[in-house]
Coordinates of C-alpha atoms and ligand atoms in Angstrom, one line a residue:
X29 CA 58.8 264.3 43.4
X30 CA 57.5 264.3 47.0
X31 CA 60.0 265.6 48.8
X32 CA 60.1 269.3 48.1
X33 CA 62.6 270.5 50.5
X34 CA 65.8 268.9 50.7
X35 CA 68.6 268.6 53.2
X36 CA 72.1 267.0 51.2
X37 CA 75.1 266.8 54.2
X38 CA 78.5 265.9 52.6
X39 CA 77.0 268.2 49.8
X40 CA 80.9 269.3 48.8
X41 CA 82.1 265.8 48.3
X42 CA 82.4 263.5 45.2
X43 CA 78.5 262.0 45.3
X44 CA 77.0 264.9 47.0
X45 CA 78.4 267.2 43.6
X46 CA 76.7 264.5 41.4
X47 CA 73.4 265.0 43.6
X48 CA 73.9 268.5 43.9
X49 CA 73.3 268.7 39.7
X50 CA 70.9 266.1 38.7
X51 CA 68.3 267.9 41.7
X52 CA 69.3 271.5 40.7
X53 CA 65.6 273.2 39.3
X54 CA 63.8 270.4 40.7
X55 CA 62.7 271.6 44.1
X56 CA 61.1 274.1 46.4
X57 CA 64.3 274.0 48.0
X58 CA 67.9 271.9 48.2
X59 CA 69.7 272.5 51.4
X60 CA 73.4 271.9 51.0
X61 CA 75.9 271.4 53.6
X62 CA 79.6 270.4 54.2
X63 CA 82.2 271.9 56.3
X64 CA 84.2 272.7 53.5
X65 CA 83.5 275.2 51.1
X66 CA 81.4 274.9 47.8
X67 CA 80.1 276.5 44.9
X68 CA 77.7 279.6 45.7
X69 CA 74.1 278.7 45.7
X70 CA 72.1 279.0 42.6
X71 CA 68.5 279.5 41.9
X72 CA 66.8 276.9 44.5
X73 CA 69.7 276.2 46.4
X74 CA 71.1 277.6 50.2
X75 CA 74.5 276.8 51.2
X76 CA 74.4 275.8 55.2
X77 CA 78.3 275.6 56.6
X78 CA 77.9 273.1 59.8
X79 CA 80.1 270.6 61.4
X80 CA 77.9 267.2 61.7
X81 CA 79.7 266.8 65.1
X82 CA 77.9 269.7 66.3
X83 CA 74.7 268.7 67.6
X84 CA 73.0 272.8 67.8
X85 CA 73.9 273.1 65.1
X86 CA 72.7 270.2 63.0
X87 CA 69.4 270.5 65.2
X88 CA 68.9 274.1 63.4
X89 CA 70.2 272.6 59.9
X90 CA 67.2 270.1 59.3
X91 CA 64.9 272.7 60.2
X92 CA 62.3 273.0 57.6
X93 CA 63.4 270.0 55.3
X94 CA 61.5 267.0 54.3
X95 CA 63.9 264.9 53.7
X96 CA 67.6 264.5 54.3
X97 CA 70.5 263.0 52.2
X98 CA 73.0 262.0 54.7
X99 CA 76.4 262.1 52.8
X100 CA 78.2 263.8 55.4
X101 CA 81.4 261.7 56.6
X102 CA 84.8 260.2 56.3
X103 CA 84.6 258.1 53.9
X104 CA 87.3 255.8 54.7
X105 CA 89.3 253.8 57.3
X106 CA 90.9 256.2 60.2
X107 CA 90.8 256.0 63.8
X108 CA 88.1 256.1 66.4
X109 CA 88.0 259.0 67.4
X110 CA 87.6 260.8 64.4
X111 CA 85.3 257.8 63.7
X112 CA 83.2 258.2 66.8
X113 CA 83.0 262.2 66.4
X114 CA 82.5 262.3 62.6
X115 CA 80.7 259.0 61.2
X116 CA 78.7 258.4 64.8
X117 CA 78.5 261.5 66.4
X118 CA 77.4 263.1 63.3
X119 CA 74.8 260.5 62.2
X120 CA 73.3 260.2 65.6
X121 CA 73.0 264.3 65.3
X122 CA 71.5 264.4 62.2
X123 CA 69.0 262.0 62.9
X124 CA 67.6 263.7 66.2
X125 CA 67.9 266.7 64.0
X126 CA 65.4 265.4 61.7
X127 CA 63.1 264.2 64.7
X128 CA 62.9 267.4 66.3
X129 CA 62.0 269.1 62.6
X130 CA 59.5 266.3 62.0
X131 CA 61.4 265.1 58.5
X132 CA 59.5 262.9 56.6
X133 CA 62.3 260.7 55.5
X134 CA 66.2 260.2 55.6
X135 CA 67.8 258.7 52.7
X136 CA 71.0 257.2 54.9
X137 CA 74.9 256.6 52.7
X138 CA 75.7 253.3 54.5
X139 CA 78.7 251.5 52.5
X140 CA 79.4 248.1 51.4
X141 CA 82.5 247.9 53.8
X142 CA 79.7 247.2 56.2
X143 CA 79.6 243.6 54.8
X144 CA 83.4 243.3 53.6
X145 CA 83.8 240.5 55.3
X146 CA 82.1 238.5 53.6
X147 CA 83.7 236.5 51.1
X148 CA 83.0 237.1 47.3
X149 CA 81.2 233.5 46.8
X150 CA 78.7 235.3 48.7
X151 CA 75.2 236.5 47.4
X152 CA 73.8 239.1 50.2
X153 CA 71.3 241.1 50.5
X154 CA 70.3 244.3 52.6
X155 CA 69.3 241.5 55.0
X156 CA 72.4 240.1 55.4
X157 CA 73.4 241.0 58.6
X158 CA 76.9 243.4 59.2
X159 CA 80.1 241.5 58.9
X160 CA 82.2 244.7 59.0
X161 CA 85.6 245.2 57.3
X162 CA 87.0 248.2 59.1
X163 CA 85.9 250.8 62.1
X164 CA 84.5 252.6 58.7
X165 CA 82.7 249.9 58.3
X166 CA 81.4 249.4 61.4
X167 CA 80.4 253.4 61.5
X168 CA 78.1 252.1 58.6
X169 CA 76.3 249.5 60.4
X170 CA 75.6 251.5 63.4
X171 CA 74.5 253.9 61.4
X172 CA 71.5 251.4 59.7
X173 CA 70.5 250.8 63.1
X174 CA 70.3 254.2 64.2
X175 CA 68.0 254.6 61.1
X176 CA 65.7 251.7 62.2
X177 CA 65.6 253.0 65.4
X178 CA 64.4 256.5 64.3
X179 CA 61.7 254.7 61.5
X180 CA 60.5 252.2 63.5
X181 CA 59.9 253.8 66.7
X182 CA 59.9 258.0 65.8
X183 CA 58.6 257.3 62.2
X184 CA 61.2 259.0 59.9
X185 CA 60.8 256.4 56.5
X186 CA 64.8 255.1 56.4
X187 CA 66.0 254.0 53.5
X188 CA 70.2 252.7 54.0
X189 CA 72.4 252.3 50.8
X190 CA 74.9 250.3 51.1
X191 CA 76.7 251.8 48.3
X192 CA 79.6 249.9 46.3
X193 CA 81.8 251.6 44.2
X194 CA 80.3 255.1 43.0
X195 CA 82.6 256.0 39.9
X196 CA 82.3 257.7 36.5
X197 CA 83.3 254.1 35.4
X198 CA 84.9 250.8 37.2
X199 CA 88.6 251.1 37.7
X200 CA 89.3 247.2 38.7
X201 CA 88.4 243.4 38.3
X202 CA 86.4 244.0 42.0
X203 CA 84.4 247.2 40.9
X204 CA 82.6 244.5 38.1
X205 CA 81.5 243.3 41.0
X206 CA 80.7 246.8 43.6
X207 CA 80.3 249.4 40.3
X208 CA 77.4 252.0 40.9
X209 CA 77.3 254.4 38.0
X210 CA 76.1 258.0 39.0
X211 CA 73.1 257.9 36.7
X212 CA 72.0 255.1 38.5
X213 CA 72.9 256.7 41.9
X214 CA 70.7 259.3 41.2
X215 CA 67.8 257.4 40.5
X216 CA 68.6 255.2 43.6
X217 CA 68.2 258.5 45.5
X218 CA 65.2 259.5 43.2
X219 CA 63.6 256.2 44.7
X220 CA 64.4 256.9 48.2
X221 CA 62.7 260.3 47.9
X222 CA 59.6 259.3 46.4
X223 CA 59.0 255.5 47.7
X224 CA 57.0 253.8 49.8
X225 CA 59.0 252.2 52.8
X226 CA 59.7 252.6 56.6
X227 CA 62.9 250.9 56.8
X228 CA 65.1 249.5 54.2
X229 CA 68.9 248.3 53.4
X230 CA 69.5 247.7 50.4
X231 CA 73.0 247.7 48.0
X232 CA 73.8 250.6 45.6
X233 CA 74.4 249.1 42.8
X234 CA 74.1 249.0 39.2
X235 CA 72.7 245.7 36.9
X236 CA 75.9 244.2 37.1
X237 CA 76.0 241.5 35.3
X238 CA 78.6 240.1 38.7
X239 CA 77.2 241.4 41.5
X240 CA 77.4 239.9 44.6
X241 CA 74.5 241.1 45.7
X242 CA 70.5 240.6 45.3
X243 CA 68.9 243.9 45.5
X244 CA 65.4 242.8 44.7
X245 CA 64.1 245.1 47.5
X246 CA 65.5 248.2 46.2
X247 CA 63.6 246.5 42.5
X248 CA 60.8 246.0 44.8
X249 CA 60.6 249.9 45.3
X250 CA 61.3 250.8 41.8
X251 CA 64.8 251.3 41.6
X252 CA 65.6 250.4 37.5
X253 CA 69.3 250.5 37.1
X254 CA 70.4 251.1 33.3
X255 CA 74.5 250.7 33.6
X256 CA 76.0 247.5 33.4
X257 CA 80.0 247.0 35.0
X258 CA 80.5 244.5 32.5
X259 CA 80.4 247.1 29.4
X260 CA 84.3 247.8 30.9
X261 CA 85.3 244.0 31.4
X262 CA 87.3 244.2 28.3
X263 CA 89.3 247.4 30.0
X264 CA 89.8 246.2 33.4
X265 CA 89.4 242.9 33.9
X266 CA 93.0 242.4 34.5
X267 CA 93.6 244.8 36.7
X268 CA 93.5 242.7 40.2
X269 CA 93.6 244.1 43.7
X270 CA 97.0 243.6 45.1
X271 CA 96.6 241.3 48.1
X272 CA 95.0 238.0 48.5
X273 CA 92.8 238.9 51.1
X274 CA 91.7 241.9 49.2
X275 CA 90.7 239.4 46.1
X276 CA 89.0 237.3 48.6
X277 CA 86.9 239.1 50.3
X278 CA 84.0 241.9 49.0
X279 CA 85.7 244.3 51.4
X280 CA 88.5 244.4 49.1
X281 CA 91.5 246.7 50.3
X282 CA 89.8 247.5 53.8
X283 CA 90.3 243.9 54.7
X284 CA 94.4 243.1 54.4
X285 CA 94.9 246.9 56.4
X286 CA 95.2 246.1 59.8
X287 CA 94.4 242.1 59.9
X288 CA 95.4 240.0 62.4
X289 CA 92.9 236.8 62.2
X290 CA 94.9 234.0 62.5
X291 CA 91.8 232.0 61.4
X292 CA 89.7 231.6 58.5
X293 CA 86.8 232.4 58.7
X294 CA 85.3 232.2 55.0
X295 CA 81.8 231.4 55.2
Ligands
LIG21 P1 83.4 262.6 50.1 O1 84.5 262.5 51.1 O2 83.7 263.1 48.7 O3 82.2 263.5 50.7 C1 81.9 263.5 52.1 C2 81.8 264.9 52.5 O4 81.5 264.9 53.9 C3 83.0 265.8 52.3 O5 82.7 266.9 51.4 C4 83.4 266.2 53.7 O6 83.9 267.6 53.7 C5 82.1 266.1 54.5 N1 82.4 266.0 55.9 C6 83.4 265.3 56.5 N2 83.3 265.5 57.8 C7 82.3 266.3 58.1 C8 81.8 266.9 59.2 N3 82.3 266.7 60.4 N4 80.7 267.7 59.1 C9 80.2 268.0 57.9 N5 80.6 267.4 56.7 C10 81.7 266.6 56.8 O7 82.8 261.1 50.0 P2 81.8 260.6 48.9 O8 82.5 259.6 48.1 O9 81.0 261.7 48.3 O10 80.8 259.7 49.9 C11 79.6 260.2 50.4 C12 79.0 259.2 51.4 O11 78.8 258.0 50.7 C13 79.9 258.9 52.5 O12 79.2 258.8 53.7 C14 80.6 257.6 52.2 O13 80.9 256.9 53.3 C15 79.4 257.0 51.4 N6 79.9 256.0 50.4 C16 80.5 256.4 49.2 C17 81.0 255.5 48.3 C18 81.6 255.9 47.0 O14 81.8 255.0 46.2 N7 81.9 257.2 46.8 C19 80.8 254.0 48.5 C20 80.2 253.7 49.8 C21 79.7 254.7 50.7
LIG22 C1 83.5 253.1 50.2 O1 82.7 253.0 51.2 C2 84.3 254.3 50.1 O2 83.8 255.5 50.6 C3 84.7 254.5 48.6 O3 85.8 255.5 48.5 C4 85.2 253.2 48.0 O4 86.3 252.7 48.6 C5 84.0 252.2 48.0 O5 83.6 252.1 49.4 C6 84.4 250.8 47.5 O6 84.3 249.9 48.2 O7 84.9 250.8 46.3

């Protein structure tokens, strides 16, 4: 591994935990920090309490990193201005953060939802460009362009997953579709430490036999997912989101919540 000194934000939450294990013993260093508490720090590790909305205070937290796992965020639809302090705010923070330390890279948790409105007939790619489902979604999209702006023009390698489902296993018809399994998020994030890029979106997700999306640029770097959705077909196949719109479209319940188009726009 190149990256010897790592920064994980949202380190408390559901994929920073799964992170937190599969790099524990593997580096000079792993940062972790969330503004909730956490399990004390083990060999390797430093717990780092800080609000992402607090821009000293991220400034000092990438201090001495070399790369940064940006998991810090809501993680779901809520208003602006918990959107515009948290998911904005936060990203925008971290990222001059890691400019004024001179990180080498920033490995970026964009989401799916920031192309939920596409329609499932649909093959995208991390070129596809942002049709978002929700402000959460949106958050998302900014937050790939702040990362282009800080590779392309400051020189901090980028690399934005748009990550589907994350989940020990998929719980619905749509997550044969979206399913990442946390194996193969880990060696998504393995990539995006190690890797050759500047700037990169692409999907985290694994070989699913469904998928509505063509990663071949995260292949292209050497991401090898093992974990196929369709092993659960059997189980879950049946079990169907609950509104039209949600079947419709890859955004799946963050599209009925809050729509208003009197249009269709499929396309
Ligand atoms: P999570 O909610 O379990 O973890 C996010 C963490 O961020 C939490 O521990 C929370 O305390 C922390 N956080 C929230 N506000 C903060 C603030 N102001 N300052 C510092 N920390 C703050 O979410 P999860 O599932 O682990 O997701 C991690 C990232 O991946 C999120 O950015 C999410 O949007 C993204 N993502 C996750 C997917 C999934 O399937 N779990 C799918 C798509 C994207
Ligand atoms: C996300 O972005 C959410 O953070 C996660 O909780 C799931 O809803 C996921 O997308 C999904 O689309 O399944």
């Amino acid at each position: 591994m190149t990256s010897k000194r790592i920064l994980i934000t949202g380190a408390a939450g559901r994929l920073g935990t799964i992170l937190r294990r599969s790099l524990a013993g593997q580096c000079e260093l792993v940062r972790l920090s969330d503004i909730v508490p956490m399990e004390p720090a083990g060999a390797g590790e430093q717990i780092v309490s800080c609000d992402l909305a607090d821009e000293a205070a991220v400034r000092g937290l990438c201090e001495g990193v070399d790369a940064v796992i940006h998991l810090g965020g809501l993680p779901y639809e809520t208003g602006w201005s918990e959107m515009l302090r948290t998911n904005i705010g936060g990203t925008v923070n971290l990222y001059e953060g890691a400019r004024h330390a001179g990180v080498e890279r920033v490995i970026f948790a964009s989401s799916n939802h920031a192309t939920g409105m596409y329609p499932n007939d649909r093959t995208l790619s991390g070129e596809s460009s942002p049709r978002p489902d929700s402000r959460y979604g949106l958050t998302k999209a900014f937050g790939e362009d702040v990362a282009a702006l800080y590779a392309y023009k400051h020189g901090i390698r980028s690399l934005c997953l748009r990550i589907g489902s994350c989940l020990p296993k998929p719980d619905n018809r749509r997550a044969l579709s979206t399913w990442l399994s946390q194996d193969d998020f880990v060696r998504l994030v393995q990539v995006g430490l190690t890797a050759d890029y500047v700037h990169e979106i692409v999907y985290g997700v694994s070989r699913n036999t469904r998928s509505w999306w063509d990663n071949s640029a995260a292949h292209r770097l050497g991401y090898e997912p093992r974990d196929n959705a369709e092993d659960y077909a059997a189980e879950v196949e049946s079990i169907e989101l609950k509104t039209e719109l949600a079947r419709l479209y890859q955004g799946g319940n963050f599209v009925p919540e809050e729509f208003s188009s009197r249009k269709e726009w499929l396309g």
